[in-house]
PDB file of C-alpha atoms in Angstrom:
ATOM      1  CA  MET A   1     236.719 193.141-104.849  1.00  0.00           C
ATOM      2  CA  SER A   2     235.160 194.939-107.771  1.00  0.00           C
ATOM      3  CA  PRO A   3     231.376 195.298-108.050  1.00  0.00           C
ATOM      4  CA  GLU A   4     231.357 193.188-111.223  1.00  0.00           C
ATOM      5  CA  VAL A   5     232.984 190.237-109.487  1.00  0.00           C
ATOM      6  CA  GLY A   6     230.645 190.595-106.510  1.00  0.00           C
ATOM      7  CA  GLY A   7     227.647 190.636-108.839  1.00  0.00           C
ATOM      8  CA  LEU A   8     228.840 187.512-110.639  1.00  0.00           C
ATOM      9  CA  LEU A   9     229.439 185.692-107.361  1.00  0.00           C
ATOM     10  CA  THR A  10     225.968 186.621-106.150  1.00  0.00           C
ATOM     11  CA  PHE A  11     224.397 185.487-109.415  1.00  0.00           C
ATOM     12  CA  PHE A  12     226.191 182.139-109.503  1.00  0.00           C
ATOM     13  CA  GLY A  13     225.551 181.576-105.795  1.00  0.00           C
ATOM     14  CA  GLY A  14     221.829 182.022-106.367  1.00  0.00           C
ATOM     15  CA  LEU A  15     221.948 179.856-109.462  1.00  0.00           C
ATOM     16  CA  PHE A  16     223.650 177.015-107.595  1.00  0.00           C
ATOM     17  CA  THR A  17     221.189 177.345-104.704  1.00  0.00           C
ATOM     18  CA  VAL A  18     218.199 176.996-107.034  1.00  0.00           C
ATOM     19  CA  ALA A  19     219.848 174.153-108.956  1.00  0.00           C
ATOM     20  CA  GLY A  20     220.609 172.326-105.698  1.00  0.00           C
ATOM     21  CA  ALA A  21     217.006 172.670-104.550  1.00  0.00           C
ATOM     22  CA  VAL A  22     215.671 171.322-107.856  1.00  0.00           C
ATOM     23  CA  VAL A  23     218.118 168.415-107.977  1.00  0.00           C
ATOM     24  CA  GLY A  24     217.378 167.571-104.338  1.00  0.00           C
ATOM     25  CA  ALA A  25     213.618 167.606-104.964  1.00  0.00           C
ATOM     26  CA  VAL A  26     213.982 165.324-107.995  1.00  0.00           C
ATOM     27  CA  TRP A  27     216.210 162.999-105.965  1.00  0.00           C
ATOM     28  CA  ALA A  28     213.698 162.836-103.083  1.00  0.00           C
ATOM     29  CA  ARG A  29     210.845 162.136-105.518  1.00  0.00           C
ATOM     30  CA  ARG A  30     212.773 159.287-107.159  1.00  0.00           C
ATOM     31  CA  CYS A  31     213.668 157.842-103.757  1.00  0.00           C
ATOM     32  CA  TRP A  32     209.984 157.912-102.799  1.00  0.00           C
ATOM     33  CA  ARG A  33     208.982 156.139-106.018  1.00  0.00           C
ATOM     34  CA  ASN A  34     211.657 153.465-105.563  1.00  0.00           C
ATOM     35  CA  ALA A  35     210.678 152.890-101.932  1.00  0.00           C
ATOM     36  CA  GLU A  36     206.993 152.695-102.907  1.00  0.00           C
ATOM     37  CA  ALA A  37     207.824 150.144-105.613  1.00  0.00           C
ATOM     38  CA  LEU A  38     209.653 147.969-103.079  1.00  0.00           C
ATOM     39  CA  ALA A  39     207.034 148.211-100.309  1.00  0.00           C
ATOM     40  CA  PRO A  40     203.689 149.611-101.511  1.00  0.00           C
ATOM     41  CA  GLY A  41     201.802 151.670 -98.929  1.00  0.00           C
ATOM     42  CA  GLY A  42     204.637 151.757 -96.412  1.00  0.00           C
ATOM     43  CA  ARG A  43     205.523 155.455 -96.696  1.00  0.00           C
ATOM     44  CA  PRO A  44     204.251 157.825 -93.997  1.00  0.00           C
ATOM     45  CA  PHE A  45     204.195 160.775 -96.435  1.00  0.00           C
ATOM     46  CA  ARG A  46     202.814 161.146 -99.939  1.00  0.00           C
ATOM     47  CA  PRO A  47     205.077 162.258-102.825  1.00  0.00           C
ATOM     48  CA  GLY A  48     204.049 165.933-102.517  1.00  0.00           C
ATOM     49  CA  PRO A  49     205.472 166.566 -99.035  1.00  0.00           C
ATOM     50  CA  THR A  50     208.436 164.351 -99.856  1.00  0.00           C
ATOM     51  CA  THR A  51     209.273 166.427-102.925  1.00  0.00           C
ATOM     52  CA  ALA A  52     208.532 169.772-101.240  1.00  0.00           C
ATOM     53  CA  GLY A  53     210.608 168.814 -98.202  1.00  0.00           C
ATOM     54  CA  ARG A  54     213.771 169.703-100.073  1.00  0.00           C
ATOM     55  CA  PRO A  55     213.300 173.231-101.492  1.00  0.00           C
ATOM     56  CA  VAL A  56     210.694 174.697 -99.081  1.00  0.00           C
ATOM     57  CA  PRO A  57     212.634 176.236 -96.165  1.00  0.00           C
ATOM     58  CA  VAL A  58     210.138 175.412 -93.369  1.00  0.00           C
ATOM     59  CA  LEU A  59     209.753 171.809 -94.470  1.00  0.00           C
ATOM     60  CA  LYS A  60     213.487 171.538 -95.065  1.00  0.00           C
ATOM     61  CA  VAL A  61     214.254 172.346 -91.434  1.00  0.00           C
ATOM     62  CA  TRP A  62     211.312 170.695 -89.698  1.00  0.00           C
ATOM     63  CA  MET A  63     210.560 167.556 -91.712  1.00  0.00           C
ATOM     64  CA  ARG A  64     213.777 166.600 -93.520  1.00  0.00           C
ATOM     65  CA  TRP A  65     214.737 163.697 -91.253  1.00  0.00           C
ATOM     66  CA  ARG A  66     211.157 162.508 -90.825  1.00  0.00           C
ATOM     67  CA  ILE A  67     210.757 162.298 -94.597  1.00  0.00           C
ATOM     68  CA  LEU A  68     214.117 160.683 -95.248  1.00  0.00           C
ATOM     69  CA  LEU A  69     213.663 158.126 -92.465  1.00  0.00           C
ATOM     70  CA  GLY A  70     210.232 157.320 -93.901  1.00  0.00           C
ATOM     71  CA  LEU A  71     211.831 156.434 -97.216  1.00  0.00           C
TER      72      LEU A  71
END
């Protein structure tokens, strides 16, 4: 593989990783808002940890299921 192709693959891989993290955070935030609209005060986490639970690596591993089950 040529260095140019490897550089492009690395660039687009990073771009898709960042885009996936942003889209996932927006999705989690919207889920939280919808769940809060249906049952006010029933969420164990506020919107900040819910939104950060997608792109932040430590929260992504440790709290993902706790946050999603809370929604």
